[in-house]
Amino acid sequence: MLPIDSTKKLSFNRNISDGDLVIVYEKHDAMKAVKVCEKSVLENRFGVFKHSDWIGKPFGCKVSSHKGGFVYLLAPTPELWTLVLSHRTQILYIADISFVVMYLELIPGCVVLESGTGSGSLSTSLARAIAPTGHVYTFDFHEQRAAAAREDFEKTGLSDLVTVGVRDIQGEGFPKDLVGVADAVFLDLPQPWLAIPSAGEMLKPDGVLCSFSPCIEQVQRSSETLTSKFTDIRTFEVLLRTYEVREVKMDQSQSEEGTPGSHRPCKRKHRASDASLWQQDNSGSPVVMARPSSEARGHTGYLTFARLKCVA
Ligand SMILES: C[S@@+](CC[C@H](N)C(=O)[O-])C[C@H]1O[C@@H](n2cnc3c(N)ncnc32)[C@H](O)[C@@H]1O
């Protein structure tokens, strides 16, 4: 049973305290994690911000610098942490992470095994999904990476939910004391097929495994290994298309035709089925438009899922 404290730490429905981690938000692509320390200041292009002014304010608040600039102080949720963490390895991002959490069928109380830990990007979301009574056991054979991940889980308040082990999972498999305890196993390893037999031993009957691989050759090799003990083998590639939503001024002719490269704006205001595109009725007034982002992320990898066969 986990100490009740871990539930409290996961809740951001409270005010900022000395020692808390906050995400200082300038804009969606300019954020950084800062540990609040009463005597410290944050300096950026908007001025100097005293941490002491932040203490006692709610997460999500807007705070001002000595010269009137401002930033937002956001809670270190897994969604934001993934965007600000220090990259020690390639990491999983939100599109793949959300898919993994859903298809591994994670709910509070689940036990999840993961390897490798890498930068802990996925582990952070796994931990929140199984909190407050579940547990994530994550393994990496790289000692410094494992230690850095442990420090990060301390900072983000997840250390009661995640145990980081140093182990060569491809060579040795998962530890024998975890046999049969896992609801789900996640592999992000260069040769996942070497770890699949051990992952199968760790899973409860009907448990789900997911393996992330950047190349289709790895998927084929993993799938061959999966067929002996697993069923319902499926591979997905999650391709995310991001849209930029901007307010623009248009003249009447443009508003009739739409703008090149964008979707033609819809003349209706806030129609529920067309919520991303709309315009105000008066020509010349600002129009809100959505267009595909030029920085859209393409291929990240393949997610192969499989369910352990139940032996009657
Ligand atoms: C791409 S990273 C994982 C990133 C992680 N999914 C994330 O979202 O932050 C792969 C990790 O696997 C670890 N690794 C590679 N081979 C391993 C092995 N045989 N046993 C354990 N870990 C291994 C590497 O050290 C590396 O940290």
PDB file of C-alpha atoms and ligand atoms in Angstrom, residues 85 88-93 97 114-123 139-142 145 167-171 186-191 212, ligand 1:
ATOM      1  CA  LEU A  85      12.529  17.383 -19.329  1.00  0.00           C
ATOM      2  CA  ARG A  88      19.188  12.019 -22.081  1.00  0.00           C
ATOM      3  CA  THR A  89      17.812   9.771 -24.831  1.00  0.00           C
ATOM      4  CA  GLN A  90      15.188   9.814 -27.570  1.00  0.00           C
ATOM      5  CA  ILE A  91      11.832  10.106 -25.817  1.00  0.00           C
ATOM      6  CA  LEU A  92       8.202   9.275 -26.419  1.00  0.00           C
ATOM      7  CA  TYR A  93       5.921  12.261 -27.030  1.00  0.00           C
ATOM      8  CA  ILE A  97       2.152   8.202 -24.959  1.00  0.00           C
ATOM      9  CA  GLU A 114       8.954  -0.826 -18.461  1.00  0.00           C
ATOM     10  CA  SER A 115      12.361  -0.993 -20.141  1.00  0.00           C
ATOM     11  CA  GLY A 116      14.336   1.114 -20.985  1.00  0.00           C
ATOM     12  CA  THR A 117      13.586   4.011 -18.743  1.00  0.00           C
ATOM     13  CA  GLY A 118      15.486   6.446 -20.963  1.00  0.00           C
ATOM     14  CA  SER A 119      14.584  10.012 -19.941  1.00  0.00           C
ATOM     15  CA  GLY A 120      11.479   8.898 -18.062  1.00  0.00           C
ATOM     16  CA  SER A 121       9.101  10.634 -20.442  1.00  0.00           C
ATOM     17  CA  LEU A 122       6.721   7.699 -20.778  1.00  0.00           C
ATOM     18  CA  SER A 123       7.221   6.527 -17.162  1.00  0.00           C
ATOM     19  CA  PHE A 139      14.588  -0.725 -15.831  1.00  0.00           C
ATOM     20  CA  ASP A 140      17.546   0.678 -17.721  1.00  0.00           C
ATOM     21  CA  PHE A 141      21.022  -0.854 -17.999  1.00  0.00           C
ATOM     22  CA  HIS A 142      22.634   2.607 -18.010  1.00  0.00           C
ATOM     23  CA  ARG A 145      20.381   7.409 -16.767  1.00  0.00           C
ATOM     24  CA  ARG A 167      19.377  -4.162 -15.289  1.00  0.00           C
ATOM     25  CA  ASP A 168      20.138  -5.518 -18.728  1.00  0.00           C
ATOM     26  CA  ILE A 169      16.616  -6.567 -19.651  1.00  0.00           C
ATOM     27  CA  GLN A 170      17.569  -7.968 -23.060  1.00  0.00           C
ATOM     28  CA  GLY A 171      20.293 -10.114 -21.501  1.00  0.00           C
ATOM     29  CA  PHE A 186       6.174  -1.678 -22.191  1.00  0.00           C
ATOM     30  CA  LEU A 187       9.417  -2.149 -24.144  1.00  0.00           C
ATOM     31  CA  ASP A 188      11.467   0.594 -25.805  1.00  0.00           C
ATOM     32  CA  LEU A 189      14.619  -1.407 -26.512  1.00  0.00           C
ATOM     33  CA  PRO A 190      16.878  -1.885 -29.549  1.00  0.00           C
ATOM     34  CA  GLN A 191      16.213  -5.671 -29.701  1.00  0.00           C
ATOM     35  CA  PHE A 212       7.939   0.669 -29.503  1.00  0.00           C
TER      36      PHE A 212
HETATM   37  C1  LIG B   1      14.950   5.371 -26.353  1.00  0.00           C
HETATM   38  S1  LIG B   1      15.354   5.162 -24.701  1.00  0.00           S
HETATM   39  C2  LIG B   1      13.784   5.010 -23.914  1.00  0.00           C
HETATM   40  C3  LIG B   1      13.048   6.324 -23.842  1.00  0.00           C
HETATM   41  C4  LIG B   1      11.823   6.280 -22.982  1.00  0.00           C
HETATM   42  N1  LIG B   1      10.796   5.462 -23.579  1.00  0.00           N
HETATM   43  C5  LIG B   1      11.280   7.688 -22.753  1.00  0.00           C
HETATM   44  O1  LIG B   1      10.152   7.969 -23.192  1.00  0.00           O
HETATM   45  O2  LIG B   1      11.980   8.521 -22.140  1.00  0.00           O
HETATM   46  C6  LIG B   1      15.951   3.530 -24.661  1.00  0.00           C
HETATM   47  C7  LIG B   1      16.638   3.181 -23.370  1.00  0.00           C
HETATM   48  O3  LIG B   1      16.840   1.771 -23.350  1.00  0.00           O
HETATM   49  C8  LIG B   1      18.014   1.526 -22.624  1.00  0.00           C
HETATM   50  N2  LIG B   1      18.468   0.184 -22.978  1.00  0.00           N
HETATM   51  C9  LIG B   1      19.020  -0.239 -24.133  1.00  0.00           C
HETATM   52  N3  LIG B   1      19.297  -1.546 -24.065  1.00  0.00           N
HETATM   53  C10 LIG B   1      18.917  -1.962 -22.837  1.00  0.00           C
HETATM   54  C11 LIG B   1      18.947  -3.214 -22.165  1.00  0.00           C
HETATM   55  N4  LIG B   1      19.475  -4.291 -22.744  1.00  0.00           N
HETATM   56  N5  LIG B   1      18.432  -3.299 -20.916  1.00  0.00           N
HETATM   57  C12 LIG B   1      17.927  -2.198 -20.325  1.00  0.00           C
HETATM   58  N6  LIG B   1      17.885  -0.989 -20.897  1.00  0.00           N
HETATM   59  C13 LIG B   1      18.374  -0.868 -22.139  1.00  0.00           C
HETATM   60  C14 LIG B   1      18.958   2.646 -23.055  1.00  0.00           C
HETATM   61  O4  LIG B   1      19.965   2.840 -22.079  1.00  0.00           O
HETATM   62  C15 LIG B   1      18.000   3.823 -23.176  1.00  0.00           C
HETATM   63  O5  LIG B   1      18.015   4.609 -22.017  1.00  0.00           O
END
